Coordinates of C-alpha atoms in Angstrom, one line a residue:
Chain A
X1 CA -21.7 1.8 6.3
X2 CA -21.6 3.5 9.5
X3 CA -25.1 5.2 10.7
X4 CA -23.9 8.5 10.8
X5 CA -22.5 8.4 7.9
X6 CA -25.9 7.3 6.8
X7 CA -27.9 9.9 8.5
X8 CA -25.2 12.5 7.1
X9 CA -25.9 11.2 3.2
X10 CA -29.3 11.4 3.9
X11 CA -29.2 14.9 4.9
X12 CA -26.7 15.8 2.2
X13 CA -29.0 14.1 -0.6
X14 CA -31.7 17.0 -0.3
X15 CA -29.4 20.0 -0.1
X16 CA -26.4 20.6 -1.9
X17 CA -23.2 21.0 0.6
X18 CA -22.5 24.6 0.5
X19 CA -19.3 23.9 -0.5
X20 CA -20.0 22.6 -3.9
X21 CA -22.1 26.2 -4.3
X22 CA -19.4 28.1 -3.8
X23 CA -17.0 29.2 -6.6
X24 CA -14.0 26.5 -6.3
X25 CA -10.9 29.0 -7.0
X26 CA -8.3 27.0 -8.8
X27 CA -5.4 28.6 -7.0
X28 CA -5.6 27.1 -3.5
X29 CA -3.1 26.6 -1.6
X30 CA -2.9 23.0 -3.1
X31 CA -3.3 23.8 -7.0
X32 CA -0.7 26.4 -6.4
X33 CA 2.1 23.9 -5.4
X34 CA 1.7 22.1 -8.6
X35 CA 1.8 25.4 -10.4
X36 CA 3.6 27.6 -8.6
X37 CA 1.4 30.5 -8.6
X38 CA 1.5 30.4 -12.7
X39 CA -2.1 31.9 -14.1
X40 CA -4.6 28.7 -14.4
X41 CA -7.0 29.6 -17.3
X42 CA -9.8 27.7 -17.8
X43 CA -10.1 26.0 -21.2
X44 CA -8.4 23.4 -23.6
X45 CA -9.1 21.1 -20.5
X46 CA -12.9 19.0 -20.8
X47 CA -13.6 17.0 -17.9
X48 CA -16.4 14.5 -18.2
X49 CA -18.1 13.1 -15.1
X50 CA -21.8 11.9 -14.6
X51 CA -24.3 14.5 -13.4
X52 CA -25.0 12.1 -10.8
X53 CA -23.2 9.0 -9.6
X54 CA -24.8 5.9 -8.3
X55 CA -21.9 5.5 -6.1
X56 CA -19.3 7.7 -4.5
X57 CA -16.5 4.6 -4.9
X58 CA -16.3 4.4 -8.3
X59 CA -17.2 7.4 -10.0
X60 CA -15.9 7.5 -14.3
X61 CA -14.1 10.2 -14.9
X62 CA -12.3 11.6 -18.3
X63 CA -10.0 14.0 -18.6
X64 CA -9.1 15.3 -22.1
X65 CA -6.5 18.3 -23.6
X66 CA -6.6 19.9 -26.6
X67 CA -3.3 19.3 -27.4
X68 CA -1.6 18.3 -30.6
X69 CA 0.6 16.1 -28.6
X70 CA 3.7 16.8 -30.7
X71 CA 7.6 17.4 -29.1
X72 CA 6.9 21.1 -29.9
X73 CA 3.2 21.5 -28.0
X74 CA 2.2 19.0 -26.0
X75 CA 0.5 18.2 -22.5
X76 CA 3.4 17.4 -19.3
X77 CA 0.8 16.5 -16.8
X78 CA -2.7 16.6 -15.6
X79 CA -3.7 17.1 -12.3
X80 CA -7.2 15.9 -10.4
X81 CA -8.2 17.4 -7.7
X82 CA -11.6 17.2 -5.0
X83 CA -12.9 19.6 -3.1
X84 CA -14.6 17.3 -0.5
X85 CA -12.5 14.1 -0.3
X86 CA -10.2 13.9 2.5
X87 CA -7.1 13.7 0.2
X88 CA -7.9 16.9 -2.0
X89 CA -5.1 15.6 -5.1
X90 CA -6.9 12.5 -6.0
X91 CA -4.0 11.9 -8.8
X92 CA -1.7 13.2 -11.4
X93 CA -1.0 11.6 -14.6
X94 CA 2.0 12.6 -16.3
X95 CA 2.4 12.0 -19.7
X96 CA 4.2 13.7 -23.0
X97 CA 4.5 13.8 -26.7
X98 CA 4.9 9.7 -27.2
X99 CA 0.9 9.7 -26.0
X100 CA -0.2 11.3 -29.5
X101 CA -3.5 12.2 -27.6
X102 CA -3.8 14.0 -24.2
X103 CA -6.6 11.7 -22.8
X104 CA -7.4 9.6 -19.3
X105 CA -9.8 7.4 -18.0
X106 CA -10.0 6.3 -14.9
X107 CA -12.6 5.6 -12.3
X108 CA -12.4 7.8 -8.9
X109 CA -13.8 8.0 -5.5
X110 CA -16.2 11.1 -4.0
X111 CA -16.7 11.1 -0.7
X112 CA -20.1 13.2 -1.6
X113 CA -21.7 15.6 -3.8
X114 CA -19.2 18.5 -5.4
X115 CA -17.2 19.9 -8.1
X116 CA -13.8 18.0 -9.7
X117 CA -11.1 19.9 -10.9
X118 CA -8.8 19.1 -13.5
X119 CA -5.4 21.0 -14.2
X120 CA -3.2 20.4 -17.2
X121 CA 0.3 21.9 -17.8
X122 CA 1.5 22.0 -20.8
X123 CA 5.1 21.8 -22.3
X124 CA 5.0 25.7 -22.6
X125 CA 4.6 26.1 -19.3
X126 CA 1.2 27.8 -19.0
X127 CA -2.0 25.7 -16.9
X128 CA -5.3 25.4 -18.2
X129 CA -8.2 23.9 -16.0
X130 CA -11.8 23.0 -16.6
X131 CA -13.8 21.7 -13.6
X132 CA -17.5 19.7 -13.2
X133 CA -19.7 19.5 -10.7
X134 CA -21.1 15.8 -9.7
X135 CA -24.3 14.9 -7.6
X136 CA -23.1 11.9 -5.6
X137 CA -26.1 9.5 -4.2
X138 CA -25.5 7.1 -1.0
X139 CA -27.5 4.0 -0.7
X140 CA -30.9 3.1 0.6
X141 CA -30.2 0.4 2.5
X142 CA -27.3 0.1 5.9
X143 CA -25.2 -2.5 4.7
X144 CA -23.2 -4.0 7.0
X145 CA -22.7 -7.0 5.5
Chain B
X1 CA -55.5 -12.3 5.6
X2 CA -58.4 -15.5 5.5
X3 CA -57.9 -15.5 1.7
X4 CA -54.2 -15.2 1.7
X5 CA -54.3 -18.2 4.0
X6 CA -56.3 -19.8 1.6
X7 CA -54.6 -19.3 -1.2
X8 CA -51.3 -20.7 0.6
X9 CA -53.0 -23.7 1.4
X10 CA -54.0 -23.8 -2.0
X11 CA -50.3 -23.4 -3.1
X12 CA -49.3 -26.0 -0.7
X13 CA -52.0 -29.1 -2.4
X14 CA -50.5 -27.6 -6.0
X15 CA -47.4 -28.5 -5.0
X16 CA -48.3 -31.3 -3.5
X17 CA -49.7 -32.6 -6.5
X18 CA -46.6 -31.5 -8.4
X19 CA -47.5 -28.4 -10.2
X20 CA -46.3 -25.2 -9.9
X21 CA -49.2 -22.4 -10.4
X22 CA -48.3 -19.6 -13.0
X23 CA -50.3 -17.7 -10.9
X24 CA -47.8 -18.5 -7.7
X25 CA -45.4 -16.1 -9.5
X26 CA -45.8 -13.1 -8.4
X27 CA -43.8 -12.0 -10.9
X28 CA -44.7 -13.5 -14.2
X29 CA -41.9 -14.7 -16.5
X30 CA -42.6 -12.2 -19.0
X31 CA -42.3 -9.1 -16.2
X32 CA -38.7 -10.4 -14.9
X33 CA -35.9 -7.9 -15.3
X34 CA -32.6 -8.4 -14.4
X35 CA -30.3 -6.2 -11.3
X36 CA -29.0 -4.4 -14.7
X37 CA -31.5 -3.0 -15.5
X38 CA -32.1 -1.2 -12.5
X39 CA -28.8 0.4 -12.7
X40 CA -27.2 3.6 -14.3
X41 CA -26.0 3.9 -17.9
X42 CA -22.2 3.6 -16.6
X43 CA -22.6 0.5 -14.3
X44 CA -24.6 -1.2 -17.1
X45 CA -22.2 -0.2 -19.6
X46 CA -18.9 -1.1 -17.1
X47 CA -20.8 -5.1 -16.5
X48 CA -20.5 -5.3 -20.0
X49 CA -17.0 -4.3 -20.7
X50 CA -15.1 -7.7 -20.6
X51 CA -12.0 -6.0 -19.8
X52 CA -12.7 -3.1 -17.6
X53 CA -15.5 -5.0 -15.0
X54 CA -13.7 -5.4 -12.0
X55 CA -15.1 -9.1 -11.4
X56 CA -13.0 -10.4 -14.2
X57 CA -9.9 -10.0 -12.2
X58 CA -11.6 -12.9 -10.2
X59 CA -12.8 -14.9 -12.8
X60 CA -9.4 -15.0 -14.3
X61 CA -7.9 -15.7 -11.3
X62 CA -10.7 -18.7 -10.6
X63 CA -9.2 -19.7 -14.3
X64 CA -5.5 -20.0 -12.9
X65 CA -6.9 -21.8 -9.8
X66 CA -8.8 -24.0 -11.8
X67 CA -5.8 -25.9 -12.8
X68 CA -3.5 -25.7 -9.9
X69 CA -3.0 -28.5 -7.8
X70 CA -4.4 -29.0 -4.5
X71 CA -4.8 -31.6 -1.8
X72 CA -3.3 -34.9 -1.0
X73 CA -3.9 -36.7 -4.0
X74 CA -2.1 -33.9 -5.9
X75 CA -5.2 -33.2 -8.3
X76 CA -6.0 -29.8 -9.9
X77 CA -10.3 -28.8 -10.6
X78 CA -8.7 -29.6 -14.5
X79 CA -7.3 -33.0 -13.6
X80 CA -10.7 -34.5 -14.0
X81 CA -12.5 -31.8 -15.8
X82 CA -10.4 -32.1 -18.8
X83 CA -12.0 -31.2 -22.4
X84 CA -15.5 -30.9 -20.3
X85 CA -16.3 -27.1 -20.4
X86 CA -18.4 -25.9 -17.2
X87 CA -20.7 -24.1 -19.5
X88 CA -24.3 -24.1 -18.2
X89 CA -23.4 -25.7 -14.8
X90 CA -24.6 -22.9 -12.6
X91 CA -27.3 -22.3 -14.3
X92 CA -28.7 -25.1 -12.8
X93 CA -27.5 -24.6 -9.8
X94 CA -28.5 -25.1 -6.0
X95 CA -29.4 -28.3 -6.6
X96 CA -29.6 -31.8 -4.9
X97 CA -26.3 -33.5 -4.3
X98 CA -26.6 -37.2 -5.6
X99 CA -24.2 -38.5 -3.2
X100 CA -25.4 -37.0 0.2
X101 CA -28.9 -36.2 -0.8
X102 CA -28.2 -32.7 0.6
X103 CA -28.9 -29.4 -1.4
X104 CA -25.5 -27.7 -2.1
X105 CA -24.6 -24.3 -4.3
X106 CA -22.1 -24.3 -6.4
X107 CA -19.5 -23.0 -3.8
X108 CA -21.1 -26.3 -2.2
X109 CA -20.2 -28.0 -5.2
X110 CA -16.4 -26.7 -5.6
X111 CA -15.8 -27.7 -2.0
X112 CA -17.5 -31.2 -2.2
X113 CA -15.0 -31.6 -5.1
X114 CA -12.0 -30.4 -3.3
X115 CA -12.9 -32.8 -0.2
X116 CA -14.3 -35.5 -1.7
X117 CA -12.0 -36.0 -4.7
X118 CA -8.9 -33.9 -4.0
X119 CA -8.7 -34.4 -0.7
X120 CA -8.1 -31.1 0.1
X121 CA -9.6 -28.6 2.7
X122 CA -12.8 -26.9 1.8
X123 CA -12.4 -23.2 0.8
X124 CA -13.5 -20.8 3.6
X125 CA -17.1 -19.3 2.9
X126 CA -16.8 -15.4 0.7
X127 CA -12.8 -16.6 0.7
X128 CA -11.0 -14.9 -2.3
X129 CA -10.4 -18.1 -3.7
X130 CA -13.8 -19.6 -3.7
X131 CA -15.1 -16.0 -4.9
X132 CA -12.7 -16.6 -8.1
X133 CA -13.7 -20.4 -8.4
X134 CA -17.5 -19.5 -8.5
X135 CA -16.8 -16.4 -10.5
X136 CA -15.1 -18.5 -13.1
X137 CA -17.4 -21.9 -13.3
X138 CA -20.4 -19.2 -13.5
X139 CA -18.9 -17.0 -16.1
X140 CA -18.8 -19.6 -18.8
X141 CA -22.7 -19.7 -17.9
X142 CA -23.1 -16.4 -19.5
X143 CA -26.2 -15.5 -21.2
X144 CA -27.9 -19.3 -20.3
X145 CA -30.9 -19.0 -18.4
X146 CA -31.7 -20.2 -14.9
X147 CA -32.9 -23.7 -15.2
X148 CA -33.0 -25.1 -11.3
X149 CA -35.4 -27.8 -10.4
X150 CA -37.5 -28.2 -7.2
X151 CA -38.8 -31.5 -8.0
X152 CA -37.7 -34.9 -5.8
X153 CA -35.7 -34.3 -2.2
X154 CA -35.7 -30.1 -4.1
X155 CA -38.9 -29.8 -3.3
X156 CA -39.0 -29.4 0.7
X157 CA -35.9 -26.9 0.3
X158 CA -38.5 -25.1 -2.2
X159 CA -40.6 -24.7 0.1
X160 CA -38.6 -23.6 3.5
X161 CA -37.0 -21.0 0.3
X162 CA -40.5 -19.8 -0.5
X163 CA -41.2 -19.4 3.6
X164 CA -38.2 -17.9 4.4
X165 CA -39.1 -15.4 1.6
X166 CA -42.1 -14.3 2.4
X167 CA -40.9 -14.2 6.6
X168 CA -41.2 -11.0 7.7
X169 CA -38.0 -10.3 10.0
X170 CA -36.0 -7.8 11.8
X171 CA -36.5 -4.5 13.2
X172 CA -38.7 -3.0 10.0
X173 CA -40.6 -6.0 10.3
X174 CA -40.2 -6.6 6.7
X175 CA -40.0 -9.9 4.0
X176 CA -38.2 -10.2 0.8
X177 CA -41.3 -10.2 -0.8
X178 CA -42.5 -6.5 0.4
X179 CA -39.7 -5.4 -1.7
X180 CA -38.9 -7.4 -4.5
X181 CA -42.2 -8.7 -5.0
X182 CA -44.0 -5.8 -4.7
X183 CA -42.2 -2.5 -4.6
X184 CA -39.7 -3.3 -7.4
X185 CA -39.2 -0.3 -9.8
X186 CA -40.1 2.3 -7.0
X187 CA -37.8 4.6 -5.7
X188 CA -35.9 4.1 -2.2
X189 CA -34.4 6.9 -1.3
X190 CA -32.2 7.4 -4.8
X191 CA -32.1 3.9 -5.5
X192 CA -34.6 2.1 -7.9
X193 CA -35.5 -1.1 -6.3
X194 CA -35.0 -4.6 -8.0
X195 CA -37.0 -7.1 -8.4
X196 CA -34.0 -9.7 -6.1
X197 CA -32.3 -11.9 -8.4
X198 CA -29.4 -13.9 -8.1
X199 CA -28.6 -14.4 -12.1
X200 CA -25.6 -12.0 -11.4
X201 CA -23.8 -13.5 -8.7
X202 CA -21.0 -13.8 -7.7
X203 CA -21.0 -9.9 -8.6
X204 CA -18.8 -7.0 -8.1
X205 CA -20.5 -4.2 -5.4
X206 CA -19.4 -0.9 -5.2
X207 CA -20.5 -0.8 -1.8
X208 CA -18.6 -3.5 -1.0
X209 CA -15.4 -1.8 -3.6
X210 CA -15.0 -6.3 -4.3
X211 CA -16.6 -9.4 -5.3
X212 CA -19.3 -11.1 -3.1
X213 CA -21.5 -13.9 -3.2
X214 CA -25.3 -14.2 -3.4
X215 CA -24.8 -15.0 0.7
X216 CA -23.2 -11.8 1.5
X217 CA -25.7 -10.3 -1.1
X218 CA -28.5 -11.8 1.1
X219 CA -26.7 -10.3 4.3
X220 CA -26.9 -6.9 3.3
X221 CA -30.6 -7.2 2.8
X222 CA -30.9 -8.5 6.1
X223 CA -28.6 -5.9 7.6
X224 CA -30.4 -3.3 5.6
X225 CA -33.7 -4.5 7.2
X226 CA -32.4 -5.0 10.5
X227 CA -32.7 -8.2 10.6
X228 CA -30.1 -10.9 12.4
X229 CA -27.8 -12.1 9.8
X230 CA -27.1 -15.8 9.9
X231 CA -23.7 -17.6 9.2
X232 CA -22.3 -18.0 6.0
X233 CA -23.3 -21.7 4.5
X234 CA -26.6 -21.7 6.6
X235 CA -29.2 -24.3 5.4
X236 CA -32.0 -21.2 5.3
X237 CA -30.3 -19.3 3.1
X238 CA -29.2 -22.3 0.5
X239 CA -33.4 -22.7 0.7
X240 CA -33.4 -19.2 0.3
X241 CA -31.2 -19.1 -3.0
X242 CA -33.1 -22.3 -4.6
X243 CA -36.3 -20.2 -4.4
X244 CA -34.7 -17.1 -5.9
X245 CA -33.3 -19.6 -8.4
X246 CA -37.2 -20.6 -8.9
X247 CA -38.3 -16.8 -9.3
X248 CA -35.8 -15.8 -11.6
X249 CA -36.1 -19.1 -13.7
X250 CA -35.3 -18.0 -17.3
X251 CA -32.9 -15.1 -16.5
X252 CA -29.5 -15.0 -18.4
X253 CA -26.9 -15.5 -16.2
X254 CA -24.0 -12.0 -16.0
X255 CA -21.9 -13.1 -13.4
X256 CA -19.8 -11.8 -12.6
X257 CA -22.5 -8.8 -12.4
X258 CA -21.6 -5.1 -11.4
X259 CA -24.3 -3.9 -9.1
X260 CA -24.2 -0.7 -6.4
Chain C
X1 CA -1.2 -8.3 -7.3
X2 CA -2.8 -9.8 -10.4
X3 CA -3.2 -7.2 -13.2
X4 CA -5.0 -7.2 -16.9
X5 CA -3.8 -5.1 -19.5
X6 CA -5.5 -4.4 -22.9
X7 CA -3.9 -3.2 -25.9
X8 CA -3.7 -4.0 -29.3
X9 CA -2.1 -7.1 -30.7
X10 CA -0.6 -4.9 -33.4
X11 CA -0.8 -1.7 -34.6
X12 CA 0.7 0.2 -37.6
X13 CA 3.6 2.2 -36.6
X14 CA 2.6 6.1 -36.2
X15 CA -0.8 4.6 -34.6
X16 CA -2.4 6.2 -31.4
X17 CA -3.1 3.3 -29.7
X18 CA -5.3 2.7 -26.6
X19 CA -3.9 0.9 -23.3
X20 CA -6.3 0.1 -20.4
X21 CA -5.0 -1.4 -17.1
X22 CA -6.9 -2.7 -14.5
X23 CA -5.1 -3.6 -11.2
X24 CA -6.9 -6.1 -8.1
X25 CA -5.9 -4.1 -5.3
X26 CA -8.1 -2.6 -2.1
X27 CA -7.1 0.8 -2.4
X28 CA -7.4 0.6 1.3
X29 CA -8.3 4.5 2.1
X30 CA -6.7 4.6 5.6
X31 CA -10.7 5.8 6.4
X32 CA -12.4 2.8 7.3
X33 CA -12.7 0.5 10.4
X34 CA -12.7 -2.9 10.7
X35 CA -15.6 -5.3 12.4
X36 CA -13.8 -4.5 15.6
X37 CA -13.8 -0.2 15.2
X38 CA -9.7 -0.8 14.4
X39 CA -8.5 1.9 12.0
X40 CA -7.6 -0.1 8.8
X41 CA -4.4 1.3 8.0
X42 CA -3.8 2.8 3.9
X43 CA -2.9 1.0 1.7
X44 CA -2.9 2.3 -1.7
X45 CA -0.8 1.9 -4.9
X46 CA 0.9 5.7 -5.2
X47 CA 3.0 5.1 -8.1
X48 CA 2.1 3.4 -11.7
X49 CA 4.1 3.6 -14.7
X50 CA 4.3 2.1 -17.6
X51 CA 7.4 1.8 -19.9
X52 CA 7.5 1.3 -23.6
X53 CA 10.6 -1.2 -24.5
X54 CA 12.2 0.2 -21.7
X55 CA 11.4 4.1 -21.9
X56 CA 8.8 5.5 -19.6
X57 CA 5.7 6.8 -21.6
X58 CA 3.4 6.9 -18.5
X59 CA 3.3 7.4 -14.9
X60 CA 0.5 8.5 -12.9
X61 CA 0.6 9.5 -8.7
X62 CA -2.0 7.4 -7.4
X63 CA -4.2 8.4 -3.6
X64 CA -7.2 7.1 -1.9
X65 CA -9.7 9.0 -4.5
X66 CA -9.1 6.5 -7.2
X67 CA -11.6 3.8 -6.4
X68 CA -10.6 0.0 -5.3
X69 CA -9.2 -2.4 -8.0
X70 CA -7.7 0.6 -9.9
X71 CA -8.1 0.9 -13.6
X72 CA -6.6 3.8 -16.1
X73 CA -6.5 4.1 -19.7
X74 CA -4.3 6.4 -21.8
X75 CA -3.1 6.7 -25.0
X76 CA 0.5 6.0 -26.4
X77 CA 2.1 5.8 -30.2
X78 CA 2.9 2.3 -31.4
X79 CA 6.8 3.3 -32.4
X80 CA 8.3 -0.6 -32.4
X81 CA 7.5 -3.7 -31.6
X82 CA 8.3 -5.1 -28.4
X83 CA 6.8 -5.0 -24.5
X84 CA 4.0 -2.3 -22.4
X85 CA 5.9 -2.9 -19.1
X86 CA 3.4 -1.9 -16.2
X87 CA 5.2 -1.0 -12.3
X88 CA 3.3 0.0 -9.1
X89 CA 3.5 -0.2 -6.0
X90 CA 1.7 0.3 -3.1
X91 CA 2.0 2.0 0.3
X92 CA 3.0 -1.5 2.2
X93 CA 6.3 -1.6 -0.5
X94 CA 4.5 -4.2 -2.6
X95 CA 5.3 -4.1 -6.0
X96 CA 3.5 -5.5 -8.8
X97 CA 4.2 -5.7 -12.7
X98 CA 2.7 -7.1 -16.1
X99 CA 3.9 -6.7 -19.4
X100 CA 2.0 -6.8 -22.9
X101 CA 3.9 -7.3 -25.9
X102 CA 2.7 -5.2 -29.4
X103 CA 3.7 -6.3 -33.2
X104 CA 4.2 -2.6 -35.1
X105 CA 4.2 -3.0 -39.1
X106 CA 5.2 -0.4 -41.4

C-alpha cells in the first residue's frame, strides 16, 4: 500500500466520507442507462453486506429478489452498483425463470467506506432496488511486501 | 534491564543443559490462539469453506503438480511418494536436513527433492508453483499440531530464531516480540493484533488479493515496522520460522489460512 | 485459468439447486503500480456464463469491483442430466472453461 493511500484510510476511518451521508439517488446518470429512466422502487430487493468489512478487496455480498421465479414473474437481471469505487457498475448478473430462486453471492471490492446499491428488473419490466451502507476498515500496518 | 539480562543468561545455561523453561514462553501453551481467531466472522467462516477459500485453487493445483513430471530423470513428486500420504509432514517442519546438516522449510524440502532426486531446477522463492506445492503437502497437515524440534544441529538455529525475535529493528525501533508477545488482542488501529503464528501458512491475504508464504508474511511485518526486508530464502528468517514453529508448538495446522 | 465448480452430484428433477464457482484469476484493477511505479494494465474477466446442456442459464458482466480470484454462486433448476458448462474471459482475450456434470432422477 501506497502511503497516501494510508494516510487517506486513516483519515477516512474516523469520519464517514460525506459521500456515503448523502442520500445515494438511484437514478444517476449510470442506473438510468440500465433502466432507461423507468421508476426504481425500493423493495423486493435485500442486499446483505457486513456493517463493517475487514477488508476493502473482498467484501461478501448477497443480493436476493422476491421473486417466484416462474416464466410468468420472474427476475431478468440484477444490477450492483458503488458509489465510491472507481468503476461505479461493479457487475450485472443476468439470470431468468430456469434459476427457480432470484439469489447471488459473490465477493466484491470497496475502494472505502459507502453505501452499495443493488437494482433488479424484473420480467414485467418495472426496477426495484434496495441499497446498504458498509464501513470499510484499511489495515494497520504499510505492507509492502 | 539487569534482570532481563539475567534471566537471558539464565535461558541460555537451560538450554544449554537441554531444557526448555515453561516459563521461557511467553505465551503459555494453554493462552495460544490461532490468526483465526483474531479475524471477523466472514474470514473465519470463508477459511473454513473447503470450496469457496481462495487458497484451495493452489492447493489443488500443488495436487496436479504433484504428479507431473519434471527434470532430467523424468520423475514426478508421486514417482517416489507413491501410497505414502504427506500427512503430518509440515507439521514438523523447519527442520534439520539429514543429508546437508542444514535447516530447510518445507519449500526447502520440495526443492531439495526436485534437485537432488529429480534433477530438476529449484522452484523460484513465493513462485506460483512452489506456493501450490507447499499449499498442498501442508494441507493434508490439517488439524495436526505443530510438532518441530530444536534439539541436535536445531538447536543453534533456535536460538539465532529466538534472537532475531526479540531484535528490535527498523525505523519504529520495534521486535516481534513487542507485538505478538505482548500486545496481542489489543487494537491497532481497526485491526486486533495476533499473537504471530505460522500454523496457517502458506495462506491466502486479502491484502495481498493471493497466496503467500510465511517469508512474505514475515516481510510485511518488517515493511510494516520499517524495517529492511531481507531476501527471500535468508538463513535469519528460516531461524526466524523454527522459533515461531517453537512458539506456536501445539497449534493445528489451517493452511492454507485466510487472513487480512 | 484453473477453476472449481461445486454443485450437486445429483439432484431430483424440479430441484433448485446451488452452483458455486470460484475462478484463480488477478482481477488486475488497471489501479495499481508495480515495484517500479509502472501502471499495471486491467486485466479482468468481464464476461462469465454458464450454460446448462448447452442453453445459457447464467451470465454475469464482470469489472474491477469483484475481488481477485472471483467466486459467484446462483441458483439454477436441475431439468436433465448432463453438463454445467462455465465460459469467461478476461480483458487480455483469455478464455477459460470447466464443466460439471449432474445425474437428475425423477
Amino acid at each position: 500500500m501506497k502511503r497516501r493511500d494510508f494516510l487517506a484510510g486513516l483519515a477516512g476511518s474516523f469520519a464517514l466520507p460525506r459521500a456515503a451521508l448523502a442520500q445515494v439517488d438511484p437514478l444517476d446518470p449510470i442506473v438510468r442507462a440500465v433502466t432507461g429512466g423507468a421508476p426504481v422502487r425500493k423493495g423486493k430487493v435485500t442486499l446483505v453486506l457486513p456493517q463493517l468489512a475487514d477488508n476493502g478487496n473482498s467484501v461478501p455480498i448477497r443480493i436476493t429478489v422476491d421473486s417466484p421465479m416462474t416464466e410468468a414473474d420472474h427476475v431478468r437481471s440484477i444490477h450492483l452498483y458503488s458509489e465510491r469505487n472507481p468503476v461505479p457498475n461493479m457487475a450485472n448478473f443476468y439470470l431468468g425463470p430456469r434459476a427457480g430462486k432470484a439469489e447471488i453471492n459473490s465477493r466484491v471490492r470497496l475502494a472505502g467506506s459507502q453505501r452499495v446499491t443493488a437494482v433488479a428488473k424484473l420480467s414485467d419490466g418495472s426496477f426495484w432496488y434496495d441499497a446498504a451502507p458498509i464501513v470499510v476498515t484499511l489495515s494497520a500496518c504499510l505492507d509492502e511486501s | 534491564m539487569r534482570r532481563a539480562r539475567a534471566r537471558l543468561a539464565l535461558a541460555a545455561a537451560a538450554l544449554a543443559a537441554g531444557v526448555v523453561l515453561a516459563q521461557e514462553r511467553a505465551i503459555p501453551p494453554g493462552e495460544l490462539k490461532s490468526g483465526s481467531v483474531f479475524l471477523g466472522s466472514d474470514l473465519r467462516a470463508l477459511q473454513n469453506d473447503d470450496f469457496a477459500n481462495p487458497g484451495m485453487l493452489w492447493v489443488e493445483r500443488g495436487e496436479r503438480l504433484w504428479s507431473e513430471l519434471a527434470g532430467k530423470k523424468t520423475l514426478a513428486c508421486a514417482s517416489c511418494h507413491k501410497d505414502t500420504s504427506m500427512r503430518g509432514v509440515a507439521a514438523s517442519y523447519p527442520k534439520i536436513d539429514k543429508a546437508s546438516g542444514k535447516l530447510v522449510n518445507l519449500e526447502d524440502r520440495i526443492n531439495l527433492c526436485r534437485t537432488g532426486r529429480m534433477d530438476a531446477e529449484p522452484l523460484r522463492y513465493e513462485s506460483e508453483e512452489l506456493l501450490a506445492l507447499t499449499a498442498y503437502v501442508a494441507r493434508q497437515s490439517l488439524g495436526l499440531p505443530i510438532a518441530t524440534r530444536i534439539d541436535g544441529a536445531a538447536r543453534a538455529h533456535f536460538e539465532a530464531g529466538r534472537a532475531a525475535y526479540h531484535l528490535r529493528r527498523g525505523q519504529m525501533n520495534l521486535s516481534c516480540a513487542h507485538c505478538h508477545d505482548a500486545q496481542w488482542g489489543k487494537r491497532l488501529l481497526s485491526e486486533t493484533i495476533s499473537q504471530g503464528h505460522p500454523n496457517a501458512y502458506p495462506a491466502y491475504r486479502m491484502e495481498w488479493q493471493t497466496i503467500g508464504s510465511l517469508q512474505r508474511r514475515i516481510r510485511a511485518c518488517l515493511s510494516g515496522i520499517r524495517a529492511e526486508m531481507l531476501p527471500y530464502g535468508s538463513p535469519e528468517y528460516l531461524d526466524l520460522e523454527l522459533y515461531l514453529a517453537w512458539r506456536a508448538q501445539g497449534l493445528p495446522i489451517e493452511t492454507p489460512g485466510v487472513r487480512r | 485459468m484453473a477453476a472449481r465448480i461445486q454443485i450437486p452430484r445429483q439432484a431430483k428433477r424440479g430441484e433448485v439447486i446451488e452452483v458455486r464457482i470460484l475462478i484463480q484469476h488477478p482481477m488486475e484493477t488497471g489501479y495499481r503500480h508495480d515495484d517500479v511505479g509502472h501502471l499495471i494494465k486491467r486485466n479482468v474477466i468481464t464476461v462469465l456464463s454458464c450454460r446448462y446442456n448447452g442453453v445459457e442459464v447464467f451470465r454475469a458482466d464482470l469489472s474491477s469491483g469483484i475481488s481477485a480470484n472471483p467466486y459467484v454462486q446462483f441458483y439454477t433448476v436441475a431439468q436433465a442430466s448432463g453438463d454445467l458448462e462455465f465460459t469467461w474471459i478476461d480483458d487480455e482475450g483469455e478464455r477459460g472453461s470447466e464443466r460439471q456434470s449432474i445425474v437428475v432422477k425423477g
